[in-house]
Short mmCIF file of C-alpha atoms and ligand atoms in Angstrom, two decimals:
data_model
loop_
_atom_site.label_atom_id
_atom_site.label_comp_id
_atom_site.label_asym_id
_atom_site.label_seq_id
_atom_site.Cartn_x
_atom_site.Cartn_y
_atom_site.Cartn_z
CA MET A 3 57.50 267.86 144.73
CA SER A 4 54.01 268.85 145.81
CA THR A 5 51.38 266.95 143.86
CA PRO A 6 48.22 268.73 142.72
CA SER A 7 45.20 267.10 144.33
CA GLY A 8 45.15 263.66 142.77
CA SER A 9 42.84 260.71 143.06
CA ARG A 10 40.65 260.81 146.21
CA ASP A 11 40.86 257.08 146.89
CA TRP A 12 44.39 256.54 145.55
CA PRO A 13 46.29 259.69 146.51
CA ARG A 14 49.70 258.03 146.70
CA VAL A 15 49.47 256.25 143.38
CA GLN A 16 51.76 257.48 140.61
CA LEU A 17 51.25 254.54 138.27
CA HIS A 18 47.68 253.50 137.46
CA VAL A 19 47.68 250.24 135.52
CA VAL A 20 44.35 249.55 133.82
CA THR A 21 43.65 245.97 132.81
CA GLY A 22 40.51 243.97 132.03
CA LYS A 23 39.14 241.39 129.68
CA GLY A 24 39.46 242.58 126.06
CA GLY A 25 36.45 244.54 124.85
CA THR A 26 35.13 245.46 128.30
CA GLY A 27 36.41 249.05 128.03
CA LYS A 28 40.00 248.97 129.28
CA SER A 29 41.19 251.64 126.87
CA THR A 30 38.09 253.77 127.46
CA VAL A 31 38.52 253.66 131.24
CA ALA A 32 42.28 254.34 131.02
CA ALA A 33 41.55 257.43 128.91
CA ALA A 34 38.73 258.61 131.21
CA LEU A 35 40.94 258.10 134.27
CA ALA A 36 43.74 260.14 132.69
CA LEU A 37 41.28 262.94 131.88
CA GLY A 38 39.81 262.75 135.38
CA LEU A 39 43.23 263.17 136.96
CA ALA A 40 44.00 266.03 134.58
CA SER A 41 40.77 267.67 135.76
CA GLN A 42 42.30 267.66 139.26
CA GLY A 43 45.21 269.65 137.94
CA GLN A 44 47.58 266.75 137.41
CA CYS A 45 49.97 266.41 134.51
CA VAL A 46 49.28 262.89 133.27
CA LEU A 47 50.95 260.54 130.80
CA LEU A 48 48.62 258.01 129.17
CA CYS A 49 50.54 255.06 127.68
CA GLU A 50 49.51 252.25 125.40
CA VAL A 51 51.62 249.18 124.72
CA GLU A 52 49.72 247.09 122.25
CA GLY A 53 50.39 249.14 119.14
CA ARG A 54 46.73 249.62 118.28
CA GLN A 55 46.65 253.43 118.21
CA GLY A 56 43.52 253.28 120.34
CA ILE A 57 44.42 256.50 122.17
CA ALA A 58 44.72 258.47 118.91
CA ARG A 59 41.35 257.14 117.82
CA MET A 60 39.62 257.97 121.12
CA PHE A 61 41.05 261.49 121.29
CA ASP A 62 40.61 262.04 117.58
CA VAL A 63 44.25 262.97 116.91
CA ASP A 64 46.83 261.73 114.37
CA PRO A 65 48.48 258.34 115.05
CA LEU A 66 50.90 258.75 117.96
CA PRO A 67 54.64 258.58 117.35
CA TYR A 68 57.12 257.26 119.93
CA ASP A 69 57.15 260.65 121.53
CA GLU A 70 55.14 262.14 124.37
CA THR A 71 52.43 264.25 122.79
CA ARG A 72 49.98 266.54 124.55
CA ILE A 73 46.50 265.43 123.54
CA ALA A 74 44.02 266.98 125.96
CA THR A 75 43.44 269.44 128.77
CA GLY A 76 41.55 268.68 131.97
CA LEU A 77 38.27 270.47 132.54
CA VAL A 78 38.79 273.74 134.35
CA HIS A 79 37.15 274.25 137.72
CA ASP A 80 36.67 277.60 139.38
CA GLY A 81 40.09 279.09 139.78
CA GLU A 82 41.94 275.77 139.61
CA GLN A 83 44.85 275.30 137.25
CA PRO A 84 43.82 272.71 134.64
CA GLY A 85 46.09 269.73 134.16
CA SER A 86 46.86 268.01 130.91
CA VAL A 87 47.01 264.60 129.31
CA HIS A 88 50.02 263.59 127.26
CA ALA A 89 50.10 260.32 125.38
CA LEU A 90 52.74 257.83 124.39
CA ASN A 91 52.49 254.80 122.15
CA ILE A 92 55.27 252.54 123.44
CA ASP A 93 56.70 250.11 120.96
CA PRO A 94 59.44 247.71 122.06
CA GLU A 95 61.90 248.40 119.23
CA ALA A 96 61.86 252.15 119.85
CA ALA A 97 62.10 251.55 123.60
CA LEU A 98 65.19 249.37 123.09
CA LEU A 99 66.89 251.97 120.89
CA GLU A 100 66.12 254.67 123.43
CA TYR A 101 67.43 252.49 126.24
CA LEU A 102 70.68 251.85 124.38
CA ALA A 103 71.04 255.57 123.71
CA MET A 104 70.35 256.47 127.37
CA TYR A 105 72.50 253.87 129.07
CA TYR A 106 75.22 253.05 126.55
CA LYS A 107 75.25 256.24 124.49
CA LEU A 108 74.58 253.96 121.53
CA GLY A 109 72.71 256.62 119.59
CA ARG A 110 73.79 256.08 116.04
CA ALA A 111 75.29 252.64 116.63
CA GLY A 112 71.90 251.56 117.97
CA ARG A 113 70.26 252.61 114.75
CA ALA A 114 72.92 250.62 112.86
CA LEU A 115 71.96 247.55 114.88
CA ASP A 116 68.41 248.26 113.83
CA ARG A 117 69.45 248.14 110.16
CA PHE A 118 70.95 244.69 110.63
CA GLY A 119 67.73 243.47 112.18
CA VAL A 120 69.26 243.01 115.64
CA ILE A 121 66.56 245.02 117.36
CA GLU A 122 63.81 243.05 115.70
CA PHE A 123 65.64 239.87 116.61
CA ALA A 124 65.87 240.84 120.26
CA THR A 125 62.24 241.82 120.51
CA THR A 126 60.63 238.99 118.57
CA ILE A 127 62.76 236.12 119.79
CA ALA A 128 62.02 236.45 123.48
CA PRO A 129 58.50 237.58 124.46
CA GLY A 130 59.74 238.26 127.98
CA VAL A 131 62.27 240.74 126.60
CA ARG A 132 59.51 242.47 124.69
CA ASP A 133 57.46 242.93 127.88
CA VAL A 134 60.42 244.18 129.87
CA LEU A 135 61.17 246.80 127.23
CA LEU A 136 57.56 248.02 127.49
CA THR A 137 57.41 248.03 131.29
CA GLY A 138 60.92 249.52 131.38
CA LYS A 139 59.72 252.55 129.45
CA VAL A 140 56.69 252.92 131.74
CA PHE A 141 59.02 252.75 134.73
CA GLU A 142 61.25 255.41 133.18
CA ALA A 143 58.26 257.72 132.71
CA VAL A 144 57.25 257.32 136.37
CA ARG A 145 60.77 257.69 137.72
CA ARG A 146 62.38 260.20 135.43
CA ASN A 147 66.10 260.69 136.02
CA SER A 148 68.80 262.86 134.52
CA ARG A 149 69.58 260.38 131.75
CA ASN A 150 66.49 261.54 129.92
CA LYS A 151 67.43 265.21 129.74
CA GLY A 152 64.67 267.78 129.58
CA ALA A 153 61.91 265.17 129.77
CA ARG A 154 58.63 266.21 131.36
CA GLN A 155 57.88 265.14 134.94
CA TYR A 156 54.43 263.65 135.40
CA ASP A 157 52.23 263.58 138.49
CA ALA A 158 50.73 260.31 137.31
CA VAL A 159 51.15 257.73 134.58
CA VAL A 160 48.11 255.75 133.37
CA LEU A 161 48.85 252.55 131.49
CA ASP A 162 46.35 251.00 129.10
CA ALA A 163 47.78 247.57 129.90
CA PRO A 164 47.54 244.06 128.42
CA PRO A 165 44.40 242.09 129.32
CA THR A 166 43.73 240.44 132.69
CA GLY A 167 44.97 237.04 131.55
CA ARG A 168 48.45 238.47 130.89
CA ILE A 169 48.79 241.30 133.38
CA THR A 170 50.53 239.49 136.24
CA GLN A 171 53.18 238.03 133.96
CA PHE A 172 53.56 241.39 132.21
CA LEU A 173 54.33 243.22 135.46
CA ASN A 174 56.38 240.42 136.95
CA VAL A 175 59.60 241.64 135.34
CA SER A 176 61.91 239.92 137.80
CA GLU A 177 60.51 236.61 136.68
CA GLN A 178 60.59 237.61 133.02
CA VAL A 179 64.33 238.25 133.11
CA ALA A 180 65.14 235.41 135.51
CA GLY A 181 66.07 233.13 132.63
CA LEU A 182 68.26 235.81 131.05
CA ALA A 183 70.19 237.26 133.93
CA ARG A 184 70.76 236.10 137.47
CA MET A 185 72.89 239.08 138.38
CA GLY A 186 74.33 242.20 136.84
CA PRO A 187 72.63 245.38 135.59
CA ILE A 188 69.62 243.75 133.93
CA LYS A 189 68.72 241.80 137.04
CA SER A 190 69.15 244.80 139.30
CA GLN A 191 67.14 247.07 136.99
CA ALA A 192 64.35 244.50 136.87
CA ASP A 193 64.38 244.34 140.67
CA THR A 194 64.18 248.13 140.91
CA MET A 195 61.17 248.11 138.57
CA MET A 196 59.54 245.37 140.63
CA THR A 197 59.97 247.47 143.76
CA LEU A 198 57.89 250.24 142.16
CA PHE A 199 55.27 247.86 140.76
CA ARG A 200 54.79 246.20 144.15
CA SER A 201 54.71 249.47 146.09
CA PRO A 202 51.71 251.59 147.13
CA ARG A 203 52.73 253.98 144.36
CA THR A 204 51.23 251.50 141.88
CA ALA A 205 47.62 250.32 141.60
CA VAL A 206 46.33 247.74 139.15
CA HIS A 207 42.70 248.53 138.33
CA LEU A 208 40.47 245.96 136.67
CA VAL A 209 37.72 246.86 134.20
CA THR A 210 34.81 244.49 133.78
CA ILE A 211 31.27 244.34 132.56
CA CYS A 212 28.54 242.65 134.59
CA GLU A 213 28.63 239.33 132.74
CA GLU A 214 29.71 235.91 133.89
CA MET A 215 32.96 235.45 131.92
CA PRO A 216 34.54 238.85 132.54
CA VAL A 217 33.53 238.75 136.22
CA GLN A 218 35.14 235.34 136.58
CA GLU A 219 38.27 236.67 134.84
CA THR A 220 38.32 239.63 137.21
CA THR A 221 38.10 237.35 140.25
CA ASP A 222 40.90 235.14 138.91
CA GLY A 223 43.00 238.15 137.93
CA ILE A 224 42.78 239.63 141.44
CA ALA A 225 43.85 236.31 142.97
CA GLU A 226 46.84 236.08 140.61
CA LEU A 227 47.91 239.66 141.26
CA ARG A 228 47.72 239.12 145.00
CA ALA A 229 49.68 235.89 144.76
CA ALA A 230 52.41 237.82 142.93
CA ARG A 231 52.23 240.56 145.63
CA LEU A 232 51.15 243.16 143.07
CA PRO A 233 48.86 245.92 144.40
CA VAL A 234 45.22 245.50 143.36
CA GLY A 235 43.43 248.82 142.86
CA GLY A 236 39.74 249.25 142.11
CA VAL A 237 37.28 247.29 140.02
CA ILE A 238 35.53 249.44 137.43
CA ILE A 239 32.16 248.03 136.43
CA ASN A 240 31.64 249.40 132.96
CA GLN A 241 28.68 249.57 130.60
CA LEU A 242 25.98 249.21 133.25
CA ARG A 243 22.44 249.26 131.92
CA PRO A 244 20.07 252.04 133.01
CA ARG A 245 18.22 251.27 136.26
CA ASP A 246 15.05 253.15 135.54
CA LEU A 247 12.47 250.41 136.11
CA PRO A 248 11.17 249.29 139.51
CA PRO A 249 11.61 245.58 140.40
CA GLU A 250 7.93 244.72 139.94
CA GLN A 251 7.94 246.02 136.37
CA LEU A 252 11.16 244.18 135.60
CA ALA A 253 9.62 240.97 136.91
CA ALA A 254 6.50 241.52 134.80
CA ALA A 255 8.62 242.23 131.72
CA ARG A 256 10.50 238.96 132.24
CA ALA A 257 7.33 236.99 132.80
CA GLY A 258 5.66 238.58 129.78
CA THR A 259 2.83 239.95 131.91
CA LEU A 260 3.24 243.68 131.23
CA ASP A 261 -0.14 245.24 130.42
CA ARG A 262 -0.30 245.78 126.64
CA THR A 263 -3.29 248.08 126.79
CA VAL A 264 -1.60 250.41 129.28
CA ILE A 265 1.50 250.62 127.07
CA ALA A 266 -0.64 251.20 123.96
CA LYS A 267 -2.48 254.00 125.76
CA ASP A 268 0.75 255.62 126.91
CA LEU A 269 2.11 255.50 123.36
CA THR A 270 -1.06 257.02 121.93
CA ARG A 271 -0.91 259.75 124.57
CA VAL A 272 2.58 260.80 123.37
CA GLY A 273 1.46 260.68 119.74
CA VAL A 274 2.83 257.27 118.67
CA ASP A 275 0.61 255.07 116.56
CA ALA A 276 0.78 251.78 118.48
CA ASP A 277 0.04 248.80 116.25
CA ASP A 278 0.46 245.16 117.31
CA GLU A 279 3.82 244.74 115.62
CA LEU A 280 5.30 247.72 117.47
CA LEU A 281 3.89 246.50 120.79
CA ASP A 282 5.28 242.99 120.26
CA GLY A 283 8.69 244.44 119.48
CA LEU A 284 8.67 246.66 122.56
CA LEU A 285 7.56 243.85 124.87
CA ALA A 286 10.29 241.56 123.51
CA GLU A 287 12.87 244.30 124.08
CA ALA A 288 11.58 244.86 127.60
CA ALA A 289 11.83 241.13 128.35
CA ASP A 290 15.39 241.06 127.02
CA HIS A 291 16.37 244.11 129.06
CA ALA A 292 14.82 242.62 132.23
CA GLU A 293 16.60 239.31 131.64
CA ARG A 294 19.97 241.04 131.26
CA ARG A 295 19.32 243.23 134.28
CA ALA A 296 18.69 240.11 136.37
CA LEU A 297 21.97 238.56 135.17
CA GLU A 298 23.72 241.85 135.88
CA SER A 299 22.43 241.90 139.47
CA THR A 300 23.81 238.43 140.13
CA GLN A 301 27.25 239.35 138.78
CA HIS A 302 27.13 242.70 140.56
CA ARG A 303 26.73 240.93 143.89
CA LEU A 304 29.78 238.76 143.14
CA LEU A 305 31.82 241.89 142.41
CA SER A 306 30.66 243.61 145.60
CA ASP A 307 31.88 240.58 147.55
CA LEU A 308 35.43 241.04 146.27
CA ASP A 309 37.56 242.79 148.80
CA THR A 310 38.22 245.83 146.56
CA PRO A 311 36.56 249.21 146.02
CA THR A 312 34.22 249.27 143.02
CA TYR A 313 33.36 252.10 140.65
CA GLU A 314 30.50 252.17 138.15
CA LEU A 315 30.15 253.59 134.67
CA PRO A 316 26.94 253.65 132.64
CA ARG A 317 26.61 252.25 129.18
CA LEU A 318 26.41 255.34 126.99
CA PRO A 319 23.82 254.74 124.29
CA GLY A 320 25.65 256.90 121.74
CA GLY A 321 29.02 255.11 122.20
CA VAL A 322 32.18 256.90 123.31
CA ASP A 323 33.37 260.07 121.63
CA LEU A 324 35.64 262.71 123.17
CA GLY A 325 32.69 264.41 124.91
CA ALA A 326 31.67 261.06 126.38
CA LEU A 327 35.22 260.50 127.67
CA TYR A 328 34.99 263.77 129.62
CA GLU A 329 31.62 262.63 130.95
CA LEU A 330 33.05 259.29 132.12
CA ALA A 331 36.03 261.15 133.58
CA ALA A 332 33.70 263.33 135.66
CA THR A 333 31.88 260.22 136.92
CA LEU A 334 35.17 258.57 137.95
CA LYS A 335 36.14 261.77 139.72
CA GLU A 336 32.82 261.94 141.61
CA GLN A 337 33.28 258.34 142.72
CA GLY A 338 36.86 258.94 143.85
CA LEU A 339 38.87 256.82 141.42
CA ALA A 340 40.23 259.88 139.61
N1 ADP B 6 30.65 253.02 129.05
C1 ADP B 6 30.56 252.75 127.75
N2 ADP B 6 29.43 253.05 127.06
C2 ADP B 6 29.31 252.78 125.74
N3 ADP B 6 30.30 252.21 125.00
C3 ADP B 6 31.44 251.88 125.63
C4 ADP B 6 31.65 252.14 127.02
N4 ADP B 6 32.89 251.71 127.34
C5 ADP B 6 33.43 251.22 126.22
N5 ADP B 6 32.58 251.31 125.19
C6 ADP B 6 32.81 250.88 123.79
O1 ADP B 6 33.12 249.48 123.81
C7 ADP B 6 34.12 249.19 122.85
C8 ADP B 6 35.32 248.54 123.56
O2 ADP B 6 35.92 249.49 124.41
P1 ADP B 6 37.52 249.59 124.57
O3 ADP B 6 37.79 250.64 125.57
O4 ADP B 6 38.18 249.72 123.25
O5 ADP B 6 37.79 248.13 125.17
P2 ADP B 6 39.16 247.35 125.43
O6 ADP B 6 40.26 248.34 125.43
O7 ADP B 6 38.92 246.69 126.74
O8 ADP B 6 39.25 246.36 124.32
C9 ADP B 6 34.48 250.50 122.18
O9 ADP B 6 33.76 250.60 121.01
C10 ADP B 6 34.03 251.54 123.19
O10 ADP B 6 33.71 252.77 122.58
MG1 MG B 7 41.96 248.49 124.22
#
């Protein structure tokens, strides 16, 4: 199958796993990456596994069922065929029922098991089983076979994955099932999944913001992934503050030595009545901004020292709506992640 031009830096990757410390923008980046790839003409499946309906909220569509649903179209470029983003909210119970139907033709019988609470039992009793059902579905979407008749073939799958602290265990399916099965079909299926997750067709990207804790978590996460021989992708530095002030002004803002009279004059010139209260407020904000920028620079250096490509996204003052997602997607495309 010939793939429409995909990611510049990750052309062989079919499964983009996006992890990160909670709240840093994992879901936002996963969505922007999916849109970016769709803007290259790819047909993309964006999956979520934590049952939060974050994708529906970001794309402003109804809550997603357990069914692949087309939610967006890539931006069209001159003459190029636009790709599309489909989304899937994977829940472990539905994945187990589907698995039973696909492999054991347990269509209706599976639903009967569900009535007796067997499915819930299987998925709540053993957290490892829960994870394997989720990763199993992701694997199925990447490696479609004839058991799932008529299902769409994707150029790429983007997974809005569990946070950094859990990602290695989540993807380490062989280990997850080790206690359950030493041989037989479950073991061999887990090993087949592991082969994909460890191959160059998978990349685990890490989202962070330029603050101490998430940067530390990113560093630790990369070490853990490497120790488990899982392929580390890029580091996406999200929510960067604007860099519109020269270093001397930042230093002055931090030291509290910015010239009040100059600022007051500038404000008057643009028609703002500059009283003392307003000036105090502005100077305090400037000091805070400069302080955070300094902290950001320190963390930024630590991230540049990691042996992985980095990508940068600005902090959008208006938050992230669908238009903003397209904007972030374009930025990721320019930088070569998408
Ligand atoms: N680049 C950005 N600029 C502005 N707001 C952002 C940006 N990235 C994420 N956000 C906002 O930060 C919050 C957390 O983002 P989200 O993607 O849900 O994080 P996670 O999935 O890691 O918990 C959301 O409200 C989101 O809109
Ligand atoms: Mg999220």
